[in-house]
Amino acid sequence: MLNLQIIKEPQAGQNLVVITGKSSCNQIPGLTEQESGYVQKSVDLGLKTIMINRYSQVIIIQILEYEKPRTELKEAARKTSYMIYSILKEQKITSFTVTEQNHDSELLLAFAEGFVLSDYSFTKYLNNKEEKSVPFQSLRLVIPSGNLPGLKSLHYCLEAVYLARDLVNEPVNYLTAVKLSEEIKQIARNSGFSVEVFDKLQIESLKMGGLLAVNMGSPEPPTFSIMEWKPVKAVNSRPIVLVGKGIVFDTGGLSLKPTPDSMDSMKSDMAGAAAVIGVMYAISKANLPLHVIGLVPATDNRPGGEACAPGDVITMHNGLSVEVLNTDAEGRLILADALSFAKKYEPELVIDIATLTGAAAAAIGQQGIVAMGNADDNVFAMLTDCGYQVYERIVRFPLWDEYSEMIKSDIADLKNIGGKYAGAITAGKFLERFTSYPWIHLDIAGSAFLKTGDSYRGKGATGSGLRILFELLKRIADIQH
Ligand code: BES
Ligand code: ZN
Ligand code: ZN
């Protein structure tokens, strides 16, 4: 990850980005009269990004609309950052200074955030890494006081997004369930949270029938990873539990998926797990005074001689029986076991995050996260606000009673699919049956993996859900203080 530095004032000759509003674009210090005139003229013509090339130094003037609502202004700073990133990259510039007209630390942080997220790439399997990209060295943020609170926390959050994106971008021929648990242990060693990994035998003795059923067609064993961050000065007496769907590859099982635009991106089906792992990294690095537990049930979902067949009835960790009518609705089976396991912690709040349904993606596309749950409205309000702050916006779907009719089975307590409609909700209703505490479910099927790329969110893995969860946990730690 590139280096983020604070400097008190720009030094002569540094490549410079100046973020400013329309009305102050004629007051930029250090420009010649001719340059100032050029900037003013360009702004009058409606340009938003103006470049002054001094040959040994590039100056970019970026106009933002300061009258926008705060959250939108911050997002504009991130998106602008991506655009400027592309320009600088083309110019093969590897370090520069950014200054904002009001030395507004939030806007500078948003700019830095957008820039670092834009600079992510997954190059592990490329032979000509250097040719593909000249790495950025450093981004200097101008703050006259020399003090930028929030930079450290942002730094850890961005490292966490990089980690999560790497995990999601890894194909299953590297990242099996066992490998995922080993990666978790490695990340824990680098950041300070603790880990325990259950192997197949332990999963069997816990009677996690959902996780075991999904694993039946696989030559690889499942894992169940438990991460814990329990600082001595934790402000909560009962933990917050995060649960991430860890399907390292989803073929659909015997209910096999077609390959184009479907199975071909299913290495991303552990993006929920990646977000949880990333959040555990960020909170422990940032030393957040909050007791948090992360659970990751993991396996691939494959057809095979022993694979679970449509119509099979299985018994879950909490004793409920489930008729598996579609083996491609596997995420809810492994999450359900983890959710019922979470009960033993007597949690204050449980949040699960999963690439759970194509229906969620169909409903709201790639621009947001579908949320459901029975947690207090205040918690949803807080989550919604965090979503706008980091621009991982959430849309709440209902869990009305009537939907439970759709997952009734003729021969078992539940079936694992609903009907043609409300697919994201019937998945949520299924999970609800395994919860017994305040709970929120996040469906990131639309936002976790982008085939075509989108600004600073990048192409491939986005790290969806991580920044909003980190923001929420920071806020909960703050409030309970
Ligand atoms: N992993 C998929 C959901 C998914 C779809 C994630 C597209 C990301 C992008 C999930 O396991 C699945 O296959 N769900 C089925 C459920 C259906 C069979 C009830 C779906 O959404 O089609
Ligand atoms: Zn599936
Ligand atoms: Zn899946």
XYZ file of C-alpha atoms and ligand atoms in Angstrom:
505
model
C 0.000 0.000 0.000
C 1.294 3.445 -0.829
C 2.575 5.716 1.880
C 0.278 8.420 3.359
C 2.188 11.343 4.843
C 1.231 14.594 6.526
C 3.094 17.780 5.655
C 2.474 21.305 6.966
C 2.819 23.043 3.602
C 3.534 22.052 0.017
C 7.177 22.275 -1.024
C 8.187 24.077 -4.192
C 8.403 21.821 -7.205
C 6.203 18.993 -5.844
C 3.466 17.641 -8.047
C 0.370 19.174 -6.569
C -3.369 18.577 -6.477
C -5.422 21.525 -5.258
C -9.015 20.810 -4.229
C -11.121 23.899 -4.272
C -14.548 25.368 -4.979
C -15.561 27.446 -7.959
C -15.554 30.681 -6.002
C -12.040 30.264 -4.595
C -10.368 28.971 -7.734
C -8.810 32.389 -8.350
C -7.063 32.421 -4.966
C -4.694 29.522 -5.398
C -1.295 30.459 -3.975
C 1.837 29.915 -6.017
C 0.350 30.237 -9.497
C 1.615 32.799 -11.963
C -0.801 35.445 -13.159
C -1.044 33.697 -16.489
C -1.801 30.354 -14.837
C -4.461 31.883 -12.577
C -6.102 33.424 -15.617
C -6.080 30.060 -17.358
C -7.672 28.372 -14.333
C -10.389 31.038 -14.110
C -11.121 30.774 -17.812
C -11.362 26.997 -17.665
C -13.672 27.119 -14.655
C -15.862 29.654 -16.467
C -16.109 27.174 -19.328
C -17.382 24.578 -16.882
C -14.264 22.422 -16.518
C -13.834 20.585 -13.223
C -10.300 19.256 -13.566
C -7.666 21.686 -14.797
C -4.120 20.644 -15.391
C -1.124 22.963 -15.455
C 1.966 21.322 -16.844
C 5.193 23.036 -15.804
C 7.200 20.195 -17.334
C 9.127 19.457 -14.127
C 5.959 19.741 -12.070
C 2.274 19.066 -12.644
C -0.423 21.018 -10.852
C -4.006 19.767 -10.975
C -6.811 22.030 -9.850
C -9.905 20.050 -8.928
C -13.207 21.845 -8.495
C -15.716 20.292 -6.078
C -19.276 21.434 -5.486
C -19.065 22.527 -1.881
C -22.794 23.184 -1.652
C -23.496 19.447 -1.828
C -24.559 17.554 1.306
C -21.556 16.536 3.348
C -21.713 12.789 2.623
C -21.998 13.445 -1.108
C -19.124 15.891 -0.993
C -16.958 13.263 0.666
C -17.945 10.735 -1.995
C -17.143 13.294 -4.694
C -13.669 13.589 -3.146
C -13.205 9.797 -3.378
C -14.438 9.614 -6.959
C -12.397 12.630 -7.994
C -9.433 10.932 -6.446
C -9.928 7.961 -8.753
C -10.021 10.260 -11.770
C -6.865 12.070 -10.712
C -5.299 8.705 -9.971
C -5.852 7.724 -13.592
C -4.306 10.965 -14.857
C -1.227 10.677 -12.627
C -0.808 7.042 -13.518
C -0.785 7.904 -17.192
C 1.851 10.575 -16.538
C 3.911 8.005 -14.605
C 3.947 10.308 -11.604
C 4.583 8.308 -8.430
C 4.289 10.857 -5.645
C 2.376 14.069 -5.119
C 0.956 16.490 -2.610
C -2.703 17.289 -2.114
C -4.085 20.383 -0.478
C -7.672 21.424 0.140
C -8.843 25.029 0.321
C -10.098 24.810 3.927
C -7.624 22.190 5.147
C -10.718 20.122 5.845
C -9.380 16.885 7.302
C -12.448 14.798 6.445
C -12.241 15.756 2.788
C -8.516 15.085 2.666
C -9.055 11.691 4.254
C -11.811 10.888 1.753
C -9.478 11.893 -1.082
C -6.712 9.711 0.347
C -9.157 6.846 0.799
C -10.297 7.045 -2.816
C -6.711 7.205 -3.996
C -5.438 4.202 -2.053
C -8.486 2.148 -3.025
C -7.896 3.075 -6.683
C -4.266 1.995 -6.417
C -5.162 -1.588 -5.469
C -4.296 -4.334 -7.908
C -4.046 -8.104 -7.658
C -0.755 -8.922 -9.343
C 0.242 -12.157 -7.620
C -0.112 -14.297 -10.734
C 1.336 -11.847 -13.275
C 4.814 -12.398 -14.636
C 5.325 -8.825 -15.777
C 4.129 -7.000 -12.652
C 6.289 -3.924 -13.215
C 5.201 -3.444 -16.786
C 1.576 -3.526 -15.753
C 2.012 -0.851 -13.133
C 4.486 1.693 -11.808
C 3.699 1.668 -8.109
C 2.820 4.903 -6.359
C 5.264 5.834 -3.632
C 3.585 8.441 -1.511
C 0.707 10.793 -1.149
C 1.341 13.851 1.038
C -1.618 15.531 2.689
C -1.227 19.199 3.582
C -2.377 20.054 7.124
C -0.834 23.228 8.574
C -1.248 21.957 12.160
C 0.602 18.781 11.227
C -2.124 16.828 12.961
C -4.664 14.681 11.142
C -6.775 12.595 13.520
C -8.328 9.676 11.739
C -5.371 9.002 9.457
C -4.174 5.992 11.460
C -7.595 4.444 11.593
C -8.047 5.053 7.849
C -4.667 3.468 7.210
C -5.658 0.238 9.006
C -9.038 0.227 7.310
C -7.402 0.485 3.881
C -4.902 -2.259 4.697
C -7.896 -4.359 5.710
C -9.666 -3.675 2.406
C -6.511 -4.730 0.556
C -6.417 -7.964 2.572
C -10.101 -8.649 1.952
C -9.799 -7.932 -1.775
C -6.777 -10.237 -2.034
C -8.687 -13.062 -0.355
C -11.686 -12.616 -2.648
C -9.533 -12.384 -5.782
C -7.709 -15.608 -4.906
C -9.066 -18.521 -6.931
C -10.136 -21.737 -5.239
C -7.150 -23.686 -6.555
C -5.216 -21.672 -3.980
C -7.819 -20.648 -1.426
C -9.493 -23.784 -0.120
C -11.367 -23.731 3.186
C -8.286 -25.012 5.013
C -6.088 -22.413 3.318
C -8.572 -19.705 4.285
C -8.281 -20.725 7.929
C -4.483 -20.606 7.622
C -4.663 -17.127 6.088
C -6.841 -16.076 9.026
C -4.181 -17.332 11.451
C -1.506 -15.417 9.572
C -3.523 -12.202 9.585
C -4.216 -12.677 13.300
C -0.493 -12.957 14.006
C 0.078 -9.653 12.182
C -2.653 -7.783 14.001
C -3.293 -9.201 17.448
C -6.665 -10.928 17.541
C -6.847 -14.596 18.504
C -8.071 -17.522 16.391
C -9.332 -21.015 16.904
C -10.057 -23.254 13.920
C -12.385 -26.232 14.118
C -11.591 -29.070 11.711
C -14.065 -31.496 10.176
C -14.110 -33.774 13.236
C -14.947 -30.899 15.553
C -17.581 -29.624 13.111
C -19.091 -33.113 13.140
C -19.125 -33.285 16.903
C -20.868 -29.891 17.000
C -23.468 -31.365 14.607
C -23.211 -28.503 12.147
C -25.390 -30.318 9.638
C -25.645 -27.366 7.251
C -21.913 -26.875 6.838
C -21.370 -30.651 6.566
C -24.127 -31.087 3.950
C -22.667 -28.361 1.730
C -19.228 -29.920 2.101
C -20.332 -33.443 1.117
C -19.490 -33.139 -2.564
C -16.050 -31.695 -1.927
C -12.702 -33.474 -1.768
C -11.558 -30.735 0.661
C -12.590 -30.652 4.328
C -14.598 -27.738 5.769
C -13.309 -25.381 8.465
C -14.986 -23.222 11.079
C -12.824 -20.312 12.216
C -13.442 -18.326 15.383
C -11.676 -14.994 15.685
C -11.774 -12.980 18.865
C -10.710 -9.457 19.788
C -11.148 -8.924 23.505
C -9.253 -5.885 24.761
C -9.044 -5.461 28.551
C -10.699 -2.083 28.333
C -13.640 -3.242 26.199
C -16.665 -0.988 26.707
C -19.211 -3.755 26.040
C -19.890 -6.544 28.489
C -21.524 -8.819 25.911
C -19.699 -9.290 22.598
C -20.673 -8.246 19.108
C -20.511 -11.247 16.789
C -19.796 -10.989 13.060
C -20.520 -13.955 10.811
C -19.141 -14.157 7.250
C -20.187 -16.564 4.512
C -17.064 -18.504 3.556
C -18.027 -20.462 0.439
C -14.591 -20.532 -1.197
C -16.220 -21.595 -4.459
C -19.875 -22.052 -5.349
C -20.531 -24.360 -8.290
C -24.118 -24.696 -7.095
C -23.470 -28.325 -6.167
C -25.732 -30.833 -7.918
C -28.024 -27.881 -8.716
C -25.122 -26.822 -10.925
C -24.749 -23.207 -12.012
C -24.149 -22.292 -15.650
C -20.604 -20.968 -16.189
C -20.916 -17.622 -18.066
C -21.888 -14.707 -15.817
C -22.665 -17.072 -13.012
C -20.271 -19.774 -11.823
C -17.308 -17.929 -13.358
C -17.220 -15.345 -10.567
C -18.038 -17.668 -7.698
C -14.564 -17.590 -6.158
C -16.045 -14.404 -4.680
C -18.586 -16.337 -2.624
C -16.440 -15.897 0.488
C -16.565 -12.093 0.273
C -18.613 -11.965 3.485
C -15.902 -13.929 5.270
C -13.253 -11.621 3.786
C -15.105 -8.562 5.105
C -15.287 -10.079 8.603
C -11.597 -11.030 8.545
C -10.711 -7.515 7.356
C -12.793 -5.894 10.087
C -11.110 -8.069 12.739
C -7.752 -6.923 11.362
C -8.727 -3.242 11.388
C -10.248 -3.157 14.877
C -7.332 -4.992 16.446
C -4.764 -2.802 14.666
C -6.682 0.288 15.746
C -6.963 -1.139 19.260
C -10.708 -0.533 19.353
C -12.069 -0.953 22.908
C -14.773 -3.370 21.852
C -15.193 -7.096 22.390
C -15.852 -8.604 18.945
C -16.026 -12.191 17.743
C -15.800 -13.200 14.078
C -17.136 -16.535 12.827
C -16.311 -17.984 9.419
C -17.872 -21.287 8.342
C -16.017 -22.314 5.186
C -16.187 -24.914 2.435
C -16.534 -25.083 -1.319
C -19.865 -26.200 -2.794
C -19.414 -28.916 -5.411
C -21.211 -31.773 -7.078
C -19.540 -35.128 -6.503
C -20.288 -38.741 -5.766
C -21.281 -37.981 -2.228
C -22.833 -34.576 -2.768
C -26.030 -33.589 -1.038
C -28.972 -34.196 -3.422
C -32.024 -31.977 -3.916
C -34.681 -33.376 -1.605
C -32.243 -34.482 1.107
C -33.316 -33.681 4.644
C -30.578 -32.585 7.023
C -30.430 -31.658 10.704
C -28.877 -28.352 11.597
C -26.700 -27.352 14.598
C -29.769 -26.138 16.502
C -31.745 -29.312 15.755
C -34.086 -27.911 13.093
C -34.581 -30.135 10.043
C -34.171 -28.658 6.568
C -35.265 -30.041 3.229
C -32.534 -29.055 0.766
C -34.491 -28.526 -2.420
C -31.754 -26.610 -4.188
C -28.110 -27.234 -3.382
C -27.239 -23.816 -4.812
C -28.968 -22.171 -1.834
C -26.013 -23.282 0.293
C -24.989 -20.006 1.920
C -27.968 -19.960 4.261
C -27.141 -23.524 5.379
C -23.633 -22.719 6.565
C -24.653 -19.315 7.982
C -27.548 -20.871 9.897
C -25.166 -23.186 11.751
C -22.862 -20.279 12.573
C -25.794 -18.126 13.714
C -27.071 -20.798 16.046
C -23.512 -21.364 17.319
C -23.283 -17.611 18.059
C -25.962 -17.941 20.739
C -23.464 -19.311 23.233
C -21.725 -15.932 23.417
C -24.925 -14.216 24.623
C -24.167 -11.482 22.126
C -25.316 -7.888 22.300
C -25.653 -7.887 18.495
C -24.941 -10.325 15.669
C -24.303 -9.192 12.105
C -23.935 -11.690 9.298
C -22.585 -10.678 5.912
C -22.857 -12.787 2.781
C -22.974 -12.923 -0.997
C -26.253 -14.668 -0.399
C -28.739 -14.173 -3.223
C -28.824 -13.187 -6.857
C -32.186 -11.682 -5.915
C -30.518 -9.007 -3.771
C -28.280 -8.103 -6.693
C -31.277 -8.081 -9.044
C -33.193 -5.781 -6.709
C -30.643 -3.028 -6.095
C -27.720 -3.747 -8.429
C -24.134 -3.170 -7.428
C -24.599 0.184 -5.732
C -25.576 -0.907 -2.264
C -26.116 -3.566 0.358
C -29.424 -5.203 1.227
C -30.051 -5.315 4.983
C -32.645 -7.117 7.084
C -33.047 -8.085 10.690
C -34.734 -7.680 14.030
C -32.182 -5.412 15.708
C -33.402 -2.178 17.242
C -34.400 0.603 14.827
C -31.694 2.777 16.385
C -29.049 0.300 15.324
C -30.445 0.260 11.784
C -30.485 4.054 11.787
C -26.871 4.117 12.890
C -25.926 1.549 10.253
C -27.748 3.534 7.582
C -25.865 6.665 8.531
C -22.519 4.817 8.547
C -23.463 3.623 5.069
C -23.786 7.188 3.805
C -20.567 8.248 5.540
C -18.465 5.591 3.801
C -20.776 5.307 0.796
C -21.611 1.671 1.240
C -25.292 2.461 1.351
C -27.798 0.059 2.772
C -31.412 -0.614 1.855
C -33.555 -2.319 4.460
C -35.892 -5.080 3.308
C -38.791 -6.325 5.474
C -39.034 -9.649 7.285
C -42.823 -9.745 7.468
C -44.395 -12.849 8.997
C -46.196 -13.805 5.809
C -42.919 -14.580 4.053
C -42.337 -17.578 6.345
C -45.082 -19.433 4.454
C -42.734 -19.484 1.472
C -40.060 -21.542 3.234
C -42.378 -24.133 4.799
C -41.578 -27.712 3.801
C -43.995 -30.619 3.529
C -41.671 -33.004 5.285
C -39.209 -30.917 7.359
C -39.228 -27.840 9.626
C -38.021 -25.665 6.761
C -36.950 -25.816 3.133
C -33.937 -23.942 1.838
C -35.637 -22.100 -1.037
C -38.642 -19.815 -1.274
C -40.594 -19.139 -4.434
C -40.042 -17.106 -7.546
C -40.317 -13.739 -5.784
C -38.684 -12.030 -2.799
C -35.644 -14.311 -2.959
C -33.435 -12.043 -0.834
C -36.128 -11.878 1.838
C -36.911 -15.595 1.992
C -33.172 -16.181 2.496
C -33.319 -13.665 5.355
C -36.414 -15.364 6.781
C -34.557 -18.678 6.710
C -31.643 -17.223 8.692
C -34.015 -15.567 11.158
C -35.083 -19.029 12.365
C -31.561 -19.608 13.683
C -31.214 -16.345 15.608
C -32.198 -15.554 19.194
C -30.608 -12.148 19.821
C -30.564 -8.718 18.115
C -29.490 -9.485 14.575
C -28.729 -7.829 11.227
C -28.237 -9.641 7.935
C -26.281 -7.984 5.094
C -26.548 -9.354 1.548
C -23.592 -8.129 -0.541
C -24.241 -10.283 -3.624
C -24.464 -7.210 -5.867
C -21.535 -5.198 -4.545
C -18.830 -7.717 -3.622
C -17.346 -8.442 -7.032
C -17.513 -6.181 -10.079
C -16.756 -7.645 -13.471
C -16.453 -4.266 -15.138
C -15.049 -2.119 -12.339
C -16.458 1.055 -10.838
C -14.263 4.029 -9.905
C -12.231 3.476 -6.709
C -14.149 0.287 -5.924
C -12.080 -1.348 -8.620
C -12.492 -4.340 -10.855
C -12.999 -7.746 -9.243
C -13.164 -7.785 -5.457
C -14.328 -4.523 -3.835
C -14.064 -5.338 -0.130
C -17.771 -4.555 0.159
C -19.130 -4.318 3.691
C -15.818 -3.860 5.416
C -15.733 -0.078 5.621
C -19.331 0.218 6.803
C -18.820 -2.433 9.517
C -15.602 -0.810 10.732
C -17.380 2.556 10.829
C -20.274 1.051 12.799
C -18.011 -0.652 15.332
C -16.009 2.549 15.857
C -19.234 4.376 16.471
C -20.584 1.768 18.904
C -17.284 1.885 20.817
C -17.562 5.680 20.940
C -21.156 5.780 22.127
C -20.757 3.186 24.846
C -17.677 4.961 26.160
N -23.608 -17.372 -4.127
C -24.928 -17.343 -4.662
C -25.517 -15.930 -4.724
C -24.857 -14.952 -5.639
C -25.351 -14.733 -6.898
C -23.779 -14.187 -5.211
C -24.760 -13.805 -7.730
C -23.193 -13.275 -6.042
C -23.678 -13.062 -7.296
C -25.871 -18.189 -3.810
O -25.289 -19.267 -3.161
C -26.914 -18.726 -4.712
O -26.577 -19.430 -5.604
N -28.161 -18.351 -4.465
C -29.239 -18.759 -5.281
C -30.392 -19.104 -4.360
C -31.547 -19.754 -5.053
C -31.162 -21.138 -5.542
C -32.697 -19.859 -4.076
C -29.618 -17.608 -6.195
O -29.562 -16.461 -5.756
O -29.921 -17.858 -7.349
Zn -25.229 -21.035 -4.374
Zn -23.249 -19.089 -2.713
